[in-house]
Coordinates of C-alpha atoms in Angstrom, one line a residue:
M1 CA -26.1 34.3 -103.2
L2 CA -25.0 31.9 -100.4
R3 CA -23.1 29.9 -103.1
L4 CA -21.4 33.1 -104.3
V5 CA -20.5 34.1 -100.7
A6 CA -19.1 30.6 -100.0
A7 CA -17.1 30.6 -103.2
C8 CA -15.7 34.1 -102.6
F9 CA -14.4 33.2 -99.1
A10 CA -13.1 29.8 -100.3
V11 CA -10.9 31.4 -102.9
L12 CA -9.9 34.1 -100.5
A13 CA -8.7 31.4 -98.1
L14 CA -6.7 29.9 -101.0
G15 CA -5.2 33.3 -101.6
A16 CA -4.2 33.6 -98.0
A17 CA -2.5 30.2 -98.2
A18 CA -0.7 31.1 -101.4
A19 CA 0.6 34.3 -99.9
A20 CA 2.1 32.3 -97.0
Q21 CA 4.3 30.2 -99.4
T22 CA 7.9 31.1 -99.8
P23 CA 9.1 32.5 -103.2
S24 CA 10.9 29.2 -103.9
Q25 CA 7.5 27.4 -103.7
T26 CA 5.7 29.8 -106.0
P27 CA 6.8 30.5 -109.6
P28 CA 6.8 34.1 -110.8
P29 CA 3.2 34.9 -111.9
A30 CA 2.4 36.1 -115.4
P31 CA 1.2 39.7 -115.6
A32 CA -2.6 39.7 -115.0
A33 CA -5.0 41.8 -116.9
L34 CA -7.0 44.5 -115.2
F35 CA -10.6 43.4 -114.3
Q36 CA -13.3 45.1 -116.3
K37 CA -16.2 45.9 -114.0
P38 CA -19.6 44.9 -115.2
P39 CA -21.8 47.8 -116.6
M40 CA -23.1 50.0 -113.8
P41 CA -26.9 49.5 -113.4
G42 CA -27.6 52.8 -111.6
E43 CA -26.0 56.2 -111.3
L44 CA -23.2 57.9 -109.3
V45 CA -24.2 60.7 -107.0
A46 CA -21.7 63.1 -105.4
V47 CA -22.2 63.0 -101.6
E48 CA -19.2 64.6 -100.1
G49 CA -17.0 66.8 -102.3
A50 CA -16.1 64.7 -105.3
R51 CA -16.8 61.4 -103.6
R52 CA -19.7 59.5 -105.2
L53 CA -22.0 56.6 -104.2
H54 CA -23.7 54.3 -106.7
V55 CA -27.5 54.1 -106.3
L56 CA -30.1 52.3 -108.3
C57 CA -33.8 53.4 -107.9
K58 CA -36.9 51.9 -109.5
G59 CA -40.6 52.4 -109.3
P60 CA -42.8 55.5 -109.0
E61 CA -41.2 58.8 -108.4
Q62 CA -43.2 59.8 -105.3
G63 CA -42.5 58.5 -101.8
P64 CA -42.5 56.6 -99.6
T65 CA -39.2 55.2 -100.7
V66 CA -37.9 51.8 -99.7
I67 CA -34.1 51.8 -99.2
F68 CA -32.0 48.7 -98.8
E69 CA -29.0 48.7 -96.5
A70 CA -26.8 45.7 -97.2
G71 CA -24.9 43.5 -94.8
L72 CA -21.2 43.0 -94.5
S73 CA -20.4 41.6 -97.9
P74 CA -17.9 42.3 -100.7
F75 CA -20.7 41.9 -103.4
P76 CA -22.4 44.8 -105.1
A77 CA -25.8 45.6 -103.5
N78 CA -27.8 44.9 -106.7
S79 CA -26.5 41.3 -106.8
A80 CA -28.3 40.5 -103.5
Y81 CA -31.3 42.8 -103.9
A82 CA -32.2 42.8 -107.6
K83 CA -35.0 40.2 -107.3
V84 CA -36.7 41.8 -104.3
Q85 CA -36.3 45.3 -105.8
A86 CA -38.1 44.1 -109.0
L87 CA -41.0 42.8 -106.8
I88 CA -41.3 46.1 -104.9
A89 CA -41.0 48.5 -107.8
P90 CA -44.6 48.0 -109.1
F91 CA -46.0 49.4 -105.8
A92 CA -43.3 51.7 -104.3
R93 CA -40.1 53.6 -105.1
V94 CA -37.2 51.4 -104.1
C95 CA -33.5 52.0 -104.0
S96 CA -30.4 49.9 -103.4
Y97 CA -26.9 51.4 -103.1
D98 CA -23.3 50.5 -102.7
R99 CA -21.6 51.8 -99.6
A100 CA -18.4 53.7 -100.0
G101 CA -15.6 51.5 -101.5
L102 CA -18.0 48.7 -102.6
G103 CA -19.5 48.0 -106.0
W104 CA -19.2 51.1 -108.2
S105 CA -19.0 53.6 -105.3
D106 CA -15.9 55.7 -104.6
P107 CA -13.9 54.8 -101.4
A108 CA -14.2 56.9 -98.2
P109 CA -11.4 57.8 -95.7
P110 CA -10.6 55.0 -93.3
G111 CA -11.5 55.0 -89.6
R112 CA -15.3 55.1 -89.8
N113 CA -17.8 53.5 -87.5
I114 CA -21.4 52.4 -87.9
P115 CA -22.9 55.8 -87.2
D116 CA -20.6 57.2 -89.9
L117 CA -22.0 54.7 -92.4
A118 CA -25.5 56.0 -91.5
D119 CA -24.4 59.5 -92.1
D120 CA -23.3 58.5 -95.6
L121 CA -26.8 57.1 -96.3
H122 CA -28.3 60.5 -95.2
R123 CA -25.9 62.3 -97.5
L124 CA -27.0 60.1 -100.4
I125 CA -30.7 60.6 -99.7
E126 CA -30.2 64.3 -99.7
A127 CA -27.9 64.6 -102.7
A128 CA -30.1 62.2 -104.8
R129 CA -33.3 64.0 -103.6
V130 CA -34.8 60.7 -102.8
P131 CA -38.5 61.4 -101.8
G132 CA -39.5 60.5 -98.3
P133 CA -40.7 59.3 -96.0
Y134 CA -38.5 56.2 -95.9
I135 CA -39.0 52.5 -95.3
L136 CA -35.6 51.2 -94.4
V137 CA -34.7 47.5 -94.9
G138 CA -31.6 46.4 -93.1
H139 CA -30.1 43.0 -93.8
S140 CA -27.5 41.5 -91.5
M141 CA -25.1 44.3 -90.4
G142 CA -27.2 46.7 -92.3
G143 CA -29.7 46.4 -89.5
L144 CA -27.4 48.3 -87.2
I145 CA -26.9 51.0 -89.8
V146 CA -30.7 51.4 -90.2
R147 CA -31.2 51.7 -86.5
S148 CA -28.4 54.3 -86.2
Y149 CA -30.1 56.2 -89.1
V150 CA -33.5 56.2 -87.3
T151 CA -31.8 57.5 -84.1
K152 CA -30.3 60.4 -86.1
H153 CA -33.4 61.1 -88.3
P154 CA -36.5 59.7 -86.6
G155 CA -39.0 62.0 -88.3
S156 CA -38.0 60.9 -91.8
V157 CA -38.5 57.1 -91.3
A158 CA -42.0 55.7 -91.7
G159 CA -41.2 52.0 -91.2
V160 CA -38.5 49.4 -90.8
V161 CA -37.9 45.9 -92.0
L162 CA -35.0 43.9 -90.4
A163 CA -34.1 40.9 -92.4
D164 CA -32.0 38.4 -90.3
A165 CA -30.4 41.6 -89.0
S166 CA -27.5 41.8 -86.6
S167 CA -28.1 43.0 -83.1
E168 CA -25.8 44.2 -80.4
T169 CA -24.9 40.5 -79.9
L170 CA -22.5 41.2 -82.8
F171 CA -20.1 42.6 -80.2
T172 CA -19.5 39.4 -78.3
T173 CA -16.0 37.9 -77.9
A174 CA -16.9 35.1 -80.3
S175 CA -18.1 37.5 -83.0
A176 CA -15.0 39.6 -82.6
A177 CA -12.8 36.5 -83.1
S178 CA -14.7 35.7 -86.3
R179 CA -14.1 39.2 -87.6
D180 CA -10.5 39.0 -86.7
K181 CA -10.2 35.8 -88.8
S182 CA -11.8 37.5 -91.8
V183 CA -9.4 40.4 -91.5
A184 CA -6.4 38.1 -91.2
D185 CA -7.5 36.3 -94.4
I186 CA -8.0 39.6 -96.2
D187 CA -4.6 40.9 -95.0
A188 CA -2.8 37.7 -96.3
A189 CA -4.6 38.0 -99.7
L190 CA -3.7 41.7 -100.0
K191 CA 0.0 41.2 -99.5
T192 CA 0.6 40.0 -103.0
A193 CA -2.4 41.8 -104.6
T194 CA -2.2 44.0 -107.7
P195 CA -4.7 47.0 -107.8
G196 CA -7.5 46.3 -110.3
V197 CA -6.8 42.5 -110.4
P198 CA -8.7 39.9 -108.4
V199 CA -6.6 38.4 -105.7
I200 CA -7.2 35.0 -107.1
A201 CA -7.1 34.0 -110.8
L202 CA -10.5 32.5 -111.5
P203 CA -11.2 29.9 -114.3
P204 CA -12.8 31.0 -117.5
G205 CA -16.6 31.3 -117.2
A206 CA -16.5 32.1 -113.5
D207 CA -19.3 34.4 -112.2
P208 CA -18.0 38.0 -112.8
M209 CA -19.6 39.0 -109.5
I210 CA -17.1 36.8 -107.7
A211 CA -14.2 38.3 -109.5
F212 CA -15.6 41.8 -108.8
S213 CA -15.8 41.0 -105.1
L214 CA -12.2 39.8 -105.0
L215 CA -10.7 43.0 -106.2
P216 CA -8.1 44.2 -103.6
E217 CA -9.8 47.6 -103.3
I218 CA -13.1 45.9 -102.5
L219 CA -11.6 43.6 -100.0
A220 CA -9.7 46.5 -98.4
T221 CA -13.1 48.1 -97.9
Q222 CA -14.6 45.0 -96.3
R223 CA -11.6 44.9 -94.0
E224 CA -12.5 48.5 -93.0
E225 CA -16.1 47.6 -92.4
N226 CA -15.1 44.8 -90.1
F227 CA -13.4 47.5 -88.0
A228 CA -16.3 49.9 -88.3
V229 CA -18.3 47.5 -86.2
S230 CA -15.8 47.5 -83.3
R231 CA -15.2 51.3 -83.6
S232 CA -18.8 52.1 -82.7
P233 CA -19.1 54.1 -79.4
P234 CA -19.1 51.9 -76.3
S235 CA -22.5 53.2 -75.3
M236 CA -23.9 51.5 -78.4
L237 CA -22.3 48.1 -77.7
K238 CA -24.9 47.1 -75.0
P239 CA -28.4 45.7 -75.5
Q240 CA -30.6 48.3 -77.4
G241 CA -27.5 50.5 -77.6
F242 CA -28.3 51.3 -81.2
G243 CA -31.6 52.7 -80.0
T244 CA -35.3 51.7 -80.2
L245 CA -37.9 52.6 -82.8
G246 CA -40.7 54.0 -80.7
D247 CA -44.0 53.0 -82.4
I248 CA -42.6 52.9 -86.0
P249 CA -44.0 49.9 -87.8
L250 CA -41.4 47.2 -87.7
I251 CA -41.3 43.7 -89.2
V252 CA -38.5 41.4 -88.1
I253 CA -37.8 38.5 -90.5
R254 CA -35.6 35.7 -89.4
R255 CA -34.2 32.8 -91.4
G256 CA -36.0 29.5 -91.3
L257 CA -33.1 27.2 -92.1
A258 CA -30.8 26.0 -89.3
A259 CA -28.6 23.1 -88.6
N260 CA -30.3 19.8 -87.7
P261 CA -30.4 19.7 -84.8
P262 CA -30.0 23.5 -84.3
S263 CA -26.6 24.5 -83.0
A264 CA -26.0 26.8 -80.0
T265 CA -25.3 29.5 -82.6
D266 CA -28.6 28.9 -84.3
T267 CA -30.5 29.1 -81.0
A268 CA -28.8 32.3 -79.9
W269 CA -29.4 33.9 -83.3
R270 CA -33.0 32.9 -83.3
A271 CA -33.4 34.4 -79.8
A272 CA -31.8 37.7 -80.8
Q273 CA -34.2 38.0 -83.8
E274 CA -37.2 37.5 -81.6
Q275 CA -35.9 40.0 -79.0
M276 CA -35.6 42.7 -81.7
T277 CA -39.4 42.8 -82.0
A278 CA -39.2 44.7 -78.7
L279 CA -37.5 47.6 -80.5
S280 CA -40.9 49.0 -81.5
T281 CA -44.3 48.9 -79.8
N282 CA -45.8 48.2 -83.3
S283 CA -43.9 45.1 -84.5
R284 CA -44.3 41.6 -85.9
L285 CA -42.0 38.6 -86.4
I286 CA -42.0 36.6 -89.7
V287 CA -40.1 33.4 -90.3
A288 CA -38.7 33.1 -93.9
E289 CA -39.1 29.4 -94.4
R290 CA -36.6 27.6 -96.7
S291 CA -34.3 30.6 -96.4
G292 CA -30.7 31.0 -95.1
H293 CA -29.2 34.2 -93.9
V294 CA -29.5 36.1 -97.2
I295 CA -33.2 36.4 -97.1
P296 CA -33.6 39.1 -99.8
F297 CA -32.0 36.7 -102.3
D298 CA -33.4 33.4 -101.0
R299 CA -37.0 34.6 -100.4
P300 CA -37.5 38.0 -102.1
D301 CA -41.3 37.4 -101.9
V302 CA -41.2 37.4 -98.1
V303 CA -39.3 40.7 -98.0
A304 CA -41.5 42.3 -100.6
D305 CA -44.7 41.3 -98.6
A306 CA -43.2 42.6 -95.4
V307 CA -42.4 45.9 -97.1
R308 CA -45.9 46.2 -98.4
S309 CA -47.3 45.5 -94.9
V310 CA -45.1 48.2 -93.3
I311 CA -46.1 50.7 -96.0
E312 CA -49.8 50.1 -95.4
A313 CA -49.3 50.3 -91.6
A314 CA -47.5 53.6 -92.0
R315 CA -50.3 55.0 -94.1
S316 CA -53.1 53.7 -91.9
G317 CA -51.6 54.0 -88.5
G318 CA -52.4 50.3 -87.9
R319 CA -50.2 47.3 -87.3
P320 CA -47.9 45.8 -89.9

């Protein structure tokens, strides 16, 4: 997954550079064929009028249900969570879904913030009649969406797993500059984009998930989600602004890999992960050794074990 992410943004940067060239430097391109999306693994569920979200659920029909909330990524959710979903399905109902405008899901109106994304998750849970209570797993930015959901619907959540999740430190000046750079690259790539055609022509045999993630409509959604972070209410941009979890069983998983020696960014991220254990009075920290940021892909076993521990704690009233 990290290789896919790196490849995606490498070709996106190339697209931005190509868009900056003058017409005299770039020959007229040949008409490109529309991209055929891979077969949809789950189902589309209407959540608001005719707008639909793609959800894939596996495992026993009864609850509790484990729900994955993805990070800020142009890739379909099942490309990151397929392995860990397969490990959890034998012992619990488990669902992954594509947020609006990503994967196979329909787009949503622009202008949304993180709490709005949590509202969409609630609409999906209700419309798909997903059995509760819920064990929410938030990866990266998905951690903020999970915490927003718990604040809105505390009685329905039995446990939380935060996998290298973002905290309120996402709202620093440096983080804002990084998001601005991502948005600028996307804007440059979209200037010459054709709807339904990846912004960069990939060589034959390239991973279709990369082509899928480079569709202009997908990148436009990722642009919107960058802004969704900064659109969150000011009251939520301070430490613990997205709320705490009371005594809900919580496991925080942080990545084990870092620069050698660790950089200032590594050190700050590690500290933020450890501080998030204070979100619940019933929490535990786990280190995913040999894993980078995308822990559900790199170490699905660690995430599955954490989910099992949280489910057992929710049932017994003990510690995860």
